[in-house]
């Protein structure tokens, strides 16, 4: 005969879940830092490559604000589409693996979606997209149109 303390088991499970959520949050922050670095380098290269085209647009009357807005919207489209696609793929994989495990364990299916992590990473993704595109575009906009056209 064995005595099992279920209250202690529940406390251990809760602490394990809390630690696992902390690890996932740290991984998410590291991924956002890497996303910022890759986006920044990508947009810096994109701006250097297309600087002459945007200088011509500015020369024909497109405002600096509109040029900056186009860069920011491009970055937001890239980052948010990647974020949402990654979330959908992750949810499908998590559900399929959970259903397979529950089939063998004969336990009911329960989806525990980490809403706090989702929304915090979503907000970080928006900040990363904005910052990674704003800084390089700001450098281009501060330059004179004639200088950009001559150097391109």
GROMACS .gro file of C-alpha atoms in nm:
model
  152
    1UNK     CA    1   0.000   0.000   0.000
    2UNK     CA    2   0.138   0.339  -0.101
    3UNK     CA    3   0.027   0.678   0.018
    4UNK     CA    4   0.034   0.954  -0.244
    5UNK     CA    5   0.016   1.317  -0.145
    6UNK     CA    6  -0.181   1.470  -0.433
    7UNK     CA    7  -0.152   1.823  -0.294
    8UNK     CA    8   0.228   1.797  -0.307
    9UNK     CA    9   0.212   1.655  -0.661
   10UNK     CA   10  -0.009   1.947  -0.773
   11UNK     CA   11   0.233   2.199  -0.620
   12UNK     CA   12   0.527   2.035  -0.796
   13UNK     CA   13   0.336   2.038  -1.124
   14UNK     CA   14   0.249   2.407  -1.084
   15UNK     CA   15   0.611   2.498  -1.011
   16UNK     CA   16   0.726   2.296  -1.313
   17UNK     CA   17   0.473   2.475  -1.535
   18UNK     CA   18   0.584   2.814  -1.400
   19UNK     CA   19   0.948   2.731  -1.469
   20UNK     CA   20   0.863   2.605  -1.817
   21UNK     CA   21   0.671   2.927  -1.893
   22UNK     CA   22   0.972   3.129  -1.777
   23UNK     CA   23   1.202   2.931  -2.007
   24UNK     CA   24   0.963   2.982  -2.300
   25UNK     CA   25   0.948   3.354  -2.226
   26UNK     CA   26   1.327   3.377  -2.226
   27UNK     CA   27   1.341   3.187  -2.554
   28UNK     CA   28   1.084   3.427  -2.699
   29UNK     CA   29   1.287   3.730  -2.590
   30UNK     CA   30   1.602   3.583  -2.743
   31UNK     CA   31   1.411   3.517  -3.066
   32UNK     CA   32   1.285   3.877  -3.071
   33UNK     CA   33   1.641   4.007  -3.026
   34UNK     CA   34   1.757   3.790  -3.315
   35UNK     CA   35   1.455   3.903  -3.519
   36UNK     CA   36   1.552   4.265  -3.456
   37UNK     CA   37   1.910   4.209  -3.564
   38UNK     CA   38   1.813   4.024  -3.881
   39UNK     CA   39   1.544   4.279  -3.967
   40UNK     CA   40   1.778   4.570  -3.903
   41UNK     CA   41   2.052   4.427  -4.125
   42UNK     CA   42   1.799   4.334  -4.392
   43UNK     CA   43   1.641   4.677  -4.400
   44UNK     CA   44   1.979   4.847  -4.392
   45UNK     CA   45   2.082   4.647  -4.700
   46UNK     CA   46   1.744   4.713  -4.864
   47UNK     CA   47   1.777   5.086  -4.809
   48UNK     CA   48   2.134   5.097  -4.943
   49UNK     CA   49   2.022   4.895  -5.245
   50UNK     CA   50   1.711   5.104  -5.318
   51UNK     CA   51   1.832   5.445  -5.198
   52UNK     CA   52   1.843   5.592  -5.546
   53UNK     CA   53   1.486   5.485  -5.622
   54UNK     CA   54   1.356   5.644  -5.303
   55UNK     CA   55   1.560   5.959  -5.371
   56UNK     CA   56   1.393   5.983  -5.711
   57UNK     CA   57   1.053   5.939  -5.544
   58UNK     CA   58   1.138   6.217  -5.302
   59UNK     CA   59   1.255   6.434  -5.591
   60UNK     CA   60   0.922   6.400  -5.771
   61UNK     CA   61   0.725   6.500  -5.464
   62UNK     CA   62   0.683   6.204  -5.231
   63UNK     CA   63   0.734   6.332  -4.878
   64UNK     CA   64   0.996   6.198  -4.639
   65UNK     CA   65   0.718   6.084  -4.412
   66UNK     CA   66   0.562   5.875  -4.689
   67UNK     CA   67   0.899   5.713  -4.768
   68UNK     CA   68   0.949   5.627  -4.401
   69UNK     CA   69   0.591   5.499  -4.377
   70UNK     CA   70   0.646   5.264  -4.671
   71UNK     CA   71   0.953   5.112  -4.502
   72UNK     CA   72   0.771   5.071  -4.171
   73UNK     CA   73   0.466   4.913  -4.336
   74UNK     CA   74   0.688   4.673  -4.527
   75UNK     CA   75   0.859   4.569  -4.205
   76UNK     CA   76   0.527   4.528  -4.024
   77UNK     CA   77   0.389   4.316  -4.307
   78UNK     CA   78   0.696   4.089  -4.302
   79UNK     CA   79   0.716   4.047  -3.926
   80UNK     CA   80   0.344   4.011  -3.856
   81UNK     CA   81   0.286   3.764  -4.138
   82UNK     CA   82   0.578   3.555  -4.012
   83UNK     CA   83   0.450   3.580  -3.655
   84UNK     CA   84   0.095   3.474  -3.743
   85UNK     CA   85   0.211   3.194  -3.975
   86UNK     CA   86   0.445   3.064  -3.705
   87UNK     CA   87   0.163   3.073  -3.449
   88UNK     CA   88  -0.072   2.882  -3.677
   89UNK     CA   89   0.189   2.616  -3.752
   90UNK     CA   90   0.275   2.590  -3.382
   91UNK     CA   91  -0.089   2.551  -3.280
   92UNK     CA   92  -0.151   2.283  -3.543
   93UNK     CA   93   0.158   2.089  -3.433
   94UNK     CA   94   0.075   2.124  -3.063
   95UNK     CA   95  -0.282   2.010  -3.115
   96UNK     CA   96  -0.183   1.712  -3.329
   97UNK     CA   97   0.086   1.598  -3.085
   98UNK     CA   98  -0.146   1.647  -2.788
   99UNK     CA   99  -0.422   1.449  -2.958
  100UNK     CA  100  -0.179   1.169  -3.034
  101UNK     CA  101  -0.052   1.162  -2.676
  102UNK     CA  102  -0.407   1.176  -2.538
  103UNK     CA  103  -0.505   0.886  -2.762
  104UNK     CA  104  -0.245   0.664  -2.595
  105UNK     CA  105  -0.313   0.797  -2.243
  106UNK     CA  106  -0.690   0.791  -2.292
  107UNK     CA  107  -0.725   1.136  -2.140
  108UNK     CA  108  -0.944   1.422  -2.263
  109UNK     CA  109  -0.807   1.692  -2.491
  110UNK     CA  110  -0.739   2.032  -2.335
  111UNK     CA  111  -0.582   2.324  -2.519
  112UNK     CA  112  -0.400   2.563  -2.285
  113UNK     CA  113  -0.314   2.860  -2.505
  114UNK     CA  114  -0.050   3.091  -2.351
  115UNK     CA  115  -0.232   3.420  -2.412
  116UNK     CA  116   0.005   3.630  -2.200
  117UNK     CA  117   0.310   3.506  -2.392
  118UNK     CA  118   0.127   3.541  -2.722
  119UNK     CA  119   0.031   3.904  -2.669
  120UNK     CA  120   0.365   4.004  -2.518
  121UNK     CA  121   0.552   3.850  -2.814
  122UNK     CA  122   0.303   4.011  -3.051
  123UNK     CA  123   0.371   4.354  -2.905
  124UNK     CA  124   0.747   4.291  -2.911
  125UNK     CA  125   0.721   4.188  -3.278
  126UNK     CA  126   0.548   4.517  -3.361
  127UNK     CA  127   0.814   4.714  -3.173
  128UNK     CA  128   1.093   4.520  -3.344
  129UNK     CA  129   0.944   4.578  -3.689
  130UNK     CA  130   0.898   4.948  -3.626
  131UNK     CA  131   1.243   5.005  -3.477
  132UNK     CA  132   1.433   4.790  -3.727
  133UNK     CA  133   1.284   4.982  -4.018
  134UNK     CA  134   1.270   5.331  -3.864
  135UNK     CA  135   1.641   5.364  -3.783
  136UNK     CA  136   1.777   5.284  -4.133
  137UNK     CA  137   1.505   5.483  -4.309
  138UNK     CA  138   1.571   5.781  -4.086
  139UNK     CA  139   1.934   5.786  -4.200
  140UNK     CA  140   1.823   5.787  -4.565
  141UNK     CA  141   1.568   6.061  -4.513
  142UNK     CA  142   1.817   6.292  -4.340
  143UNK     CA  143   2.045   6.289  -4.644
  144UNK     CA  144   2.003   6.539  -4.926
  145UNK     CA  145   1.822   6.406  -5.233
  146UNK     CA  146   2.102   6.510  -5.470
  147UNK     CA  147   2.366   6.338  -5.255
  148UNK     CA  148   2.169   6.012  -5.251
  149UNK     CA  149   2.115   6.019  -5.628
  150UNK     CA  150   2.485   6.093  -5.698
  151UNK     CA  151   2.612   5.827  -5.459
  152UNK     CA  152   2.373   5.560  -5.588
   0.00000   0.00000   0.00000
